[in-house]
Amino acid sequence: MPQKPANVIFGLADKPPLGTTVFLGFQHVCLVAISLVFPALLIYETGGSPEQAGFMIDMSLLAGGLGAIMQSLPRGPVGCGYFCPQVCGPSFWAASLAAAKMGGLPLVLGMTAVAGLIESIFSRFMHKLRGLFPPEVIGLIVALVGITVIRTAMNSLTASDPQAEAFAHHGLLIGLFTLGVMIALNIWTKGNLRLFCSLIGMAAGYGLSIASGLVHQEHMLHVGQQPWIDLPVLDHPGLAFDCSLILPLVVATLCSTLKTVGDITTCQKINDEQWKRPDMTNIKKGILADGLTCLTAGVVGGFGQSTSSSNIGLSIATGATSRVIGVAVGAIMIVMSLCPKLAAVFTVMPRPVMGGTLLFAMSFMVVAGVQIITSRMLDSRKTFVVGLSLIIGLSVDITPQVYEGLPEAIRPIFGSSLSAGAICAVFLNLVFRLGLRKSAQTALPATAQAQGEAVAFLKRQGAAWGARAEVINRAAAGLSELVELLTLHGMVRQGGIDVQASFDELSVSLKLSYAGQAVELPPAPPEASTILEDQLAQRRLGGFLIGKYADQVEVARRGEINEVRLRWEH
């Protein structure tokens, strides 16, 4: 059972009051609305009509709302059970634009459904691929999610009114004002002010935008002209398919899936004070929900869906991570999809307000990624995985001209810093694992010096393997106790103690072999009154303590040789 962190106000299983839940839901929906720029831009880039853009936005909200509820399910084979809402995924932008230019909206929707099907199938094998996603790779992906948004956030933050040259910088001022209000409320307030810091900040930024003229009368007219109730699914243009788009679609789906792995891992970490490693079975269910949401989006007429890193970042900032909020977000999005007037209020949000909100939320994602990376000891191999992947990812934004001449088939990989860095990290992790020695062996003398030599050996190997310091320290304590038991009580009759240590990302294992008396592992300690005078009682106490140090202990005998096997979860 996850242990609720101290900085979380409403934890995973908590149920906030109804009013609080609704306001928190609206706060997150304001952030979800920023992603609606992707279906709108897709339609406008291909010469579509405002009606088509409205249809795709409404259907994206419908699919995303269903996905947010699906991800919040605490039981069953679908959904990670965390607050992890779905939004229009930037990973699908390049592939969707190519499909729109080739065959219009029907081809976009058909290939989006195929992408969801591919991801759903891939989720069935996800739990077997933990070796591909060690914490340093997942942490890098989480950090890159935040870094990728920098360009969008800064472009939005500096957006000004093109009709008012005298106010060339007031868009930046509004964005900074929005960000400043959010930060101030988050740092220096408690209770509801901290919970709703983002919503209050956006409202303040919205109000300042109206007062300064950044929100025009035509924006208000656009909202007023929208009907209260509509069923846009009746305008569905149909589905089309093209096999030539499969490869770029697979690349886009892989990028989206890697991002989802990072997002769900972040959810696991922020909801558990004792978090140690990604739960791949849980991630498997979350990816299935992600794939089914994307499939639903294609079928009903929406843009490709993916988990929302921005909303997860906002949940960290506010300290409200309850899955009940995810259900509220999903319900509000579904209502919005059927109420164009309400949806329009969010779609005309001033861009500087969007930029300030994105910077606020993504700050937490970048830091969360760094924390996941540094949760393991970084050897030279892992340093290169993180460092080179980060450099290649950033180069996509810093020097995009380097990738202009790439073949069309692989160009989607370098469509964003997230996709380039994430795929590079997975590839380098596979390459650098080749030839990595996973086991080591040493021989210890049956003397008083053996204890120190054993601990030094294990810590040296732990650093070489990049194992978690916490696990290596526990293993070193257990090894020290065992070697002291064998040497202090003269249980080794001849020769020394052979120690074999191994590491496989999932566990640290030790096997000690020696000729002599077997170690007894009693289920309970001996009576305290017998320990000082009875040597056998002292040995039984040592055996009991060894059983407590390790997650798993086994004793076996091979002819004249005794073996003690110890294992620690990593």
CSV table of N, CA, C and O in Angstrom, one decimal, residues 346-399:
chain,number,residue,atom,x,y,z
A,346,PHE,N,-12.8,28.0,-22.8
A,346,PHE,CA,-11.4,27.6,-22.6
A,346,PHE,C,-10.5,27.7,-23.8
A,346,PHE,O,-9.3,28.0,-23.8
A,347,THR,N,-11.1,27.6,-25.0
A,347,THR,CA,-10.4,27.6,-26.2
A,347,THR,C,-9.9,29.0,-26.6
A,347,THR,O,-9.0,29.2,-27.4
A,348,VAL,N,-10.5,30.1,-26.0
A,348,VAL,CA,-10.1,31.5,-26.3
A,348,VAL,C,-9.2,32.0,-25.1
A,348,VAL,O,-9.0,33.2,-25.0
A,349,MET,N,-8.7,31.1,-24.3
A,349,MET,CA,-7.8,31.5,-23.2
A,349,MET,C,-6.6,32.2,-23.8
A,349,MET,O,-6.0,31.8,-24.8
A,350,PRO,N,-6.2,33.4,-23.2
A,350,PRO,CA,-5.1,34.2,-23.8
A,350,PRO,C,-3.8,33.3,-23.7
A,350,PRO,O,-3.5,32.6,-22.7
A,351,ARG,N,-3.0,33.4,-24.8
A,351,ARG,CA,-1.8,32.6,-24.8
A,351,ARG,C,-0.8,32.9,-23.7
A,351,ARG,O,-0.1,32.0,-23.2
A,352,PRO,N,-0.6,34.2,-23.3
A,352,PRO,CA,0.3,34.4,-22.2
A,352,PRO,C,-0.1,33.7,-20.9
A,352,PRO,O,0.7,33.3,-20.1
A,353,VAL,N,-1.4,33.6,-20.7
A,353,VAL,CA,-1.9,32.9,-19.5
A,353,VAL,C,-1.5,31.4,-19.6
A,353,VAL,O,-1.1,30.7,-18.7
A,354,MET,N,-1.7,30.8,-20.9
A,354,MET,CA,-1.3,29.5,-21.1
A,354,MET,C,0.2,29.3,-20.8
A,354,MET,O,0.6,28.3,-20.2
A,355,GLY,N,1.0,30.2,-21.3
A,355,GLY,CA,2.5,30.1,-21.1
A,355,GLY,C,2.9,30.1,-19.7
A,355,GLY,O,3.7,29.3,-19.2
A,356,GLY,N,2.3,31.0,-18.9
A,356,GLY,CA,2.6,31.0,-17.5
A,356,GLY,C,2.2,29.8,-16.8
A,356,GLY,O,2.9,29.3,-15.9
A,357,THR,N,1.0,29.2,-17.1
A,357,THR,CA,0.5,28.0,-16.5
A,357,THR,C,1.4,26.8,-16.8
A,357,THR,O,1.7,26.0,-16.0
A,358,LEU,N,1.9,26.7,-18.1
A,358,LEU,CA,2.7,25.6,-18.5
A,358,LEU,C,4.1,25.7,-17.8
A,358,LEU,O,4.6,24.6,-17.3
A,359,LEU,N,4.7,26.9,-17.6
A,359,LEU,CA,5.9,27.0,-16.9
A,359,LEU,C,5.8,26.5,-15.5
A,359,LEU,O,6.7,25.9,-14.9
A,360,PHE,N,4.7,26.9,-14.9
A,360,PHE,CA,4.4,26.6,-13.5
A,360,PHE,C,4.4,25.1,-13.3
A,360,PHE,O,5.0,24.5,-12.4
A,361,ALA,N,3.6,24.4,-14.1
A,361,ALA,CA,3.4,22.9,-14.0
A,361,ALA,C,4.7,22.2,-14.4
A,361,ALA,O,5.0,21.2,-13.7
A,362,MET,N,5.3,22.6,-15.5
A,362,MET,CA,6.5,21.8,-16.0
A,362,MET,C,7.7,21.9,-15.1
A,362,MET,O,8.6,21.1,-15.2
A,363,SER,N,7.8,23.0,-14.2
A,363,SER,CA,8.9,23.1,-13.3
A,363,SER,C,8.9,21.8,-12.4
A,363,SER,O,10.0,21.3,-12.1
A,364,PHE,N,7.8,21.4,-12.0
A,364,PHE,CA,7.7,20.2,-11.1
A,364,PHE,C,8.1,18.9,-11.9
A,364,PHE,O,8.6,18.0,-11.3
A,365,MET,N,7.7,18.8,-13.2
A,365,MET,CA,8.0,17.6,-13.9
A,365,MET,C,9.5,17.5,-14.2
A,365,MET,O,10.1,16.4,-14.1
A,366,VAL,N,10.2,18.6,-14.5
A,366,VAL,CA,11.7,18.6,-14.7
A,366,VAL,C,12.4,18.1,-13.4
A,366,VAL,O,13.2,17.2,-13.4
A,367,VAL,N,12.0,18.7,-12.3
A,367,VAL,CA,12.6,18.3,-11.0
A,367,VAL,C,12.3,16.8,-10.6
A,367,VAL,O,13.1,16.1,-10.2
A,368,ALA,N,11.0,16.4,-10.9
A,368,ALA,CA,10.7,15.0,-10.6
A,368,ALA,C,11.5,14.0,-11.5
A,368,ALA,O,12.0,13.0,-11.0
A,369,GLY,N,11.8,14.4,-12.7
A,369,GLY,CA,12.7,13.6,-13.6
A,369,GLY,C,14.1,13.5,-13.0
A,369,GLY,O,14.7,12.4,-13.0
A,370,VAL,N,14.6,14.6,-12.6
A,370,VAL,CA,16.0,14.6,-12.0
A,370,VAL,C,16.0,13.7,-10.7
A,370,VAL,O,17.0,13.0,-10.5
A,371,GLN,N,15.0,13.8,-9.9
A,371,GLN,CA,14.9,13.0,-8.7
A,371,GLN,C,14.9,11.5,-9.0
A,371,GLN,O,15.6,10.7,-8.4
A,372,ILE,N,14.2,11.1,-10.1
A,372,ILE,CA,14.1,9.7,-10.5
A,372,ILE,C,15.5,9.3,-11.0
A,372,ILE,O,16.0,8.2,-10.7
A,373,ILE,N,16.1,10.1,-11.8
A,373,ILE,CA,17.5,9.8,-12.3
A,373,ILE,C,18.4,9.5,-11.2
A,373,ILE,O,19.2,8.5,-11.2
A,374,THR,N,18.5,10.4,-10.2
A,374,THR,CA,19.4,10.3,-9.1
A,374,THR,C,19.0,9.4,-8.0
A,374,THR,O,19.7,9.3,-7.0
A,375,SER,N,17.9,8.6,-8.2
A,375,SER,CA,17.5,7.6,-7.2
A,375,SER,C,18.4,6.4,-7.3
A,375,SER,O,18.3,5.5,-6.5
A,376,ARG,N,19.3,6.3,-8.3
A,376,ARG,CA,20.2,5.3,-8.5
A,376,ARG,C,21.7,5.8,-8.5
A,376,ARG,O,21.9,7.0,-8.9
A,377,MET,N,22.6,5.0,-8.1
A,377,MET,CA,24.0,5.4,-8.3
A,377,MET,C,24.3,5.4,-9.8
A,377,MET,O,24.1,4.4,-10.4
A,378,LEU,N,24.9,6.4,-10.3
A,378,LEU,CA,25.2,6.6,-11.7
A,378,LEU,C,26.7,6.2,-12.0
A,378,LEU,O,27.6,7.0,-11.6
A,379,ASP,N,26.9,5.1,-12.6
A,379,ASP,CA,28.2,4.7,-13.1
A,379,ASP,C,28.5,5.4,-14.4
A,379,ASP,O,27.7,6.2,-15.0
A,380,SER,N,29.7,5.1,-15.1
A,380,SER,CA,30.0,5.8,-16.3
A,380,SER,C,29.0,5.4,-17.4
A,380,SER,O,28.7,6.2,-18.3
A,381,ARG,N,28.6,4.2,-17.4
A,381,ARG,CA,27.6,3.7,-18.5
A,381,ARG,C,26.3,4.5,-18.4
A,381,ARG,O,25.8,5.0,-19.4
A,382,LYS,N,25.8,4.6,-17.2
A,382,LYS,CA,24.5,5.3,-17.0
A,382,LYS,C,24.7,6.8,-17.2
A,382,LYS,O,23.7,7.5,-17.7
A,383,THR,N,25.8,7.3,-16.9
A,383,THR,CA,26.1,8.8,-17.1
A,383,THR,C,26.1,9.1,-18.6
A,383,THR,O,25.5,10.1,-19.1
A,384,PHE,N,26.6,8.2,-19.5
A,384,PHE,CA,26.6,8.4,-20.9
A,384,PHE,C,25.2,8.2,-21.4
A,384,PHE,O,24.8,8.9,-22.4
A,385,VAL,N,24.4,7.3,-20.9
A,385,VAL,CA,23.0,7.1,-21.3
A,385,VAL,C,22.2,8.4,-21.1
A,385,VAL,O,21.6,8.9,-22.0
A,386,VAL,N,22.3,9.0,-19.9
A,386,VAL,CA,21.6,10.2,-19.6
A,386,VAL,C,22.2,11.4,-20.3
A,386,VAL,O,21.5,12.2,-21.0
A,387,GLY,N,23.5,11.5,-20.3
A,387,GLY,CA,24.1,12.7,-20.9
A,387,GLY,C,24.0,12.8,-22.4
A,387,GLY,O,23.6,13.8,-22.9
A,388,LEU,N,24.3,11.7,-23.1
A,388,LEU,CA,24.2,11.7,-24.5
A,388,LEU,C,22.8,11.9,-25.0
A,388,LEU,O,22.5,12.6,-26.0
A,389,SER,N,21.8,11.2,-24.3
A,389,SER,CA,20.4,11.3,-24.7
A,389,SER,C,19.9,12.7,-24.5
A,389,SER,O,19.1,13.3,-25.3
A,390,LEU,N,20.3,13.3,-23.4
A,390,LEU,CA,19.9,14.7,-23.1
A,390,LEU,C,20.4,15.7,-24.2
A,390,LEU,O,19.7,16.6,-24.7
A,391,ILE,N,21.7,15.5,-24.5
A,391,ILE,CA,22.3,16.4,-25.5
A,391,ILE,C,21.6,16.2,-26.9
A,391,ILE,O,21.3,17.2,-27.6
A,392,ILE,N,21.4,15.0,-27.3
A,392,ILE,CA,20.7,14.7,-28.6
A,392,ILE,C,19.3,15.3,-28.6
A,392,ILE,O,18.8,15.9,-29.5
A,393,GLY,N,18.6,15.1,-27.5
A,393,GLY,CA,17.2,15.6,-27.4
A,393,GLY,C,17.2,17.1,-27.5
A,393,GLY,O,16.4,17.7,-28.2
A,394,LEU,N,18.1,17.8,-26.7
A,394,LEU,CA,18.2,19.3,-26.8
A,394,LEU,C,18.6,19.8,-28.1
A,394,LEU,O,18.2,20.9,-28.6
A,395,SER,N,19.4,19.0,-28.8
A,395,SER,CA,19.9,19.5,-30.1
A,395,SER,C,18.8,19.6,-31.2
A,395,SER,O,18.9,20.4,-32.1
A,396,VAL,N,17.7,18.9,-31.0
A,396,VAL,CA,16.6,19.0,-31.9
A,396,VAL,C,16.0,20.4,-31.9
A,396,VAL,O,15.6,20.9,-32.9
A,397,ASP,N,16.0,21.0,-30.7
A,397,ASP,CA,15.5,22.4,-30.6
A,397,ASP,C,16.5,23.4,-30.8
A,397,ASP,O,16.2,24.5,-31.4
A,398,ILE,N,17.8,23.1,-30.5
A,398,ILE,CA,18.8,24.1,-30.6
A,398,ILE,C,19.4,24.2,-32.0
A,398,ILE,O,19.6,25.3,-32.6
A,399,THR,N,19.6,23.0,-32.7
A,399,THR,CA,20.1,23.0,-34.0
A,399,THR,C,19.2,22.1,-34.9
A,399,THR,O,19.7,21.1,-35.4
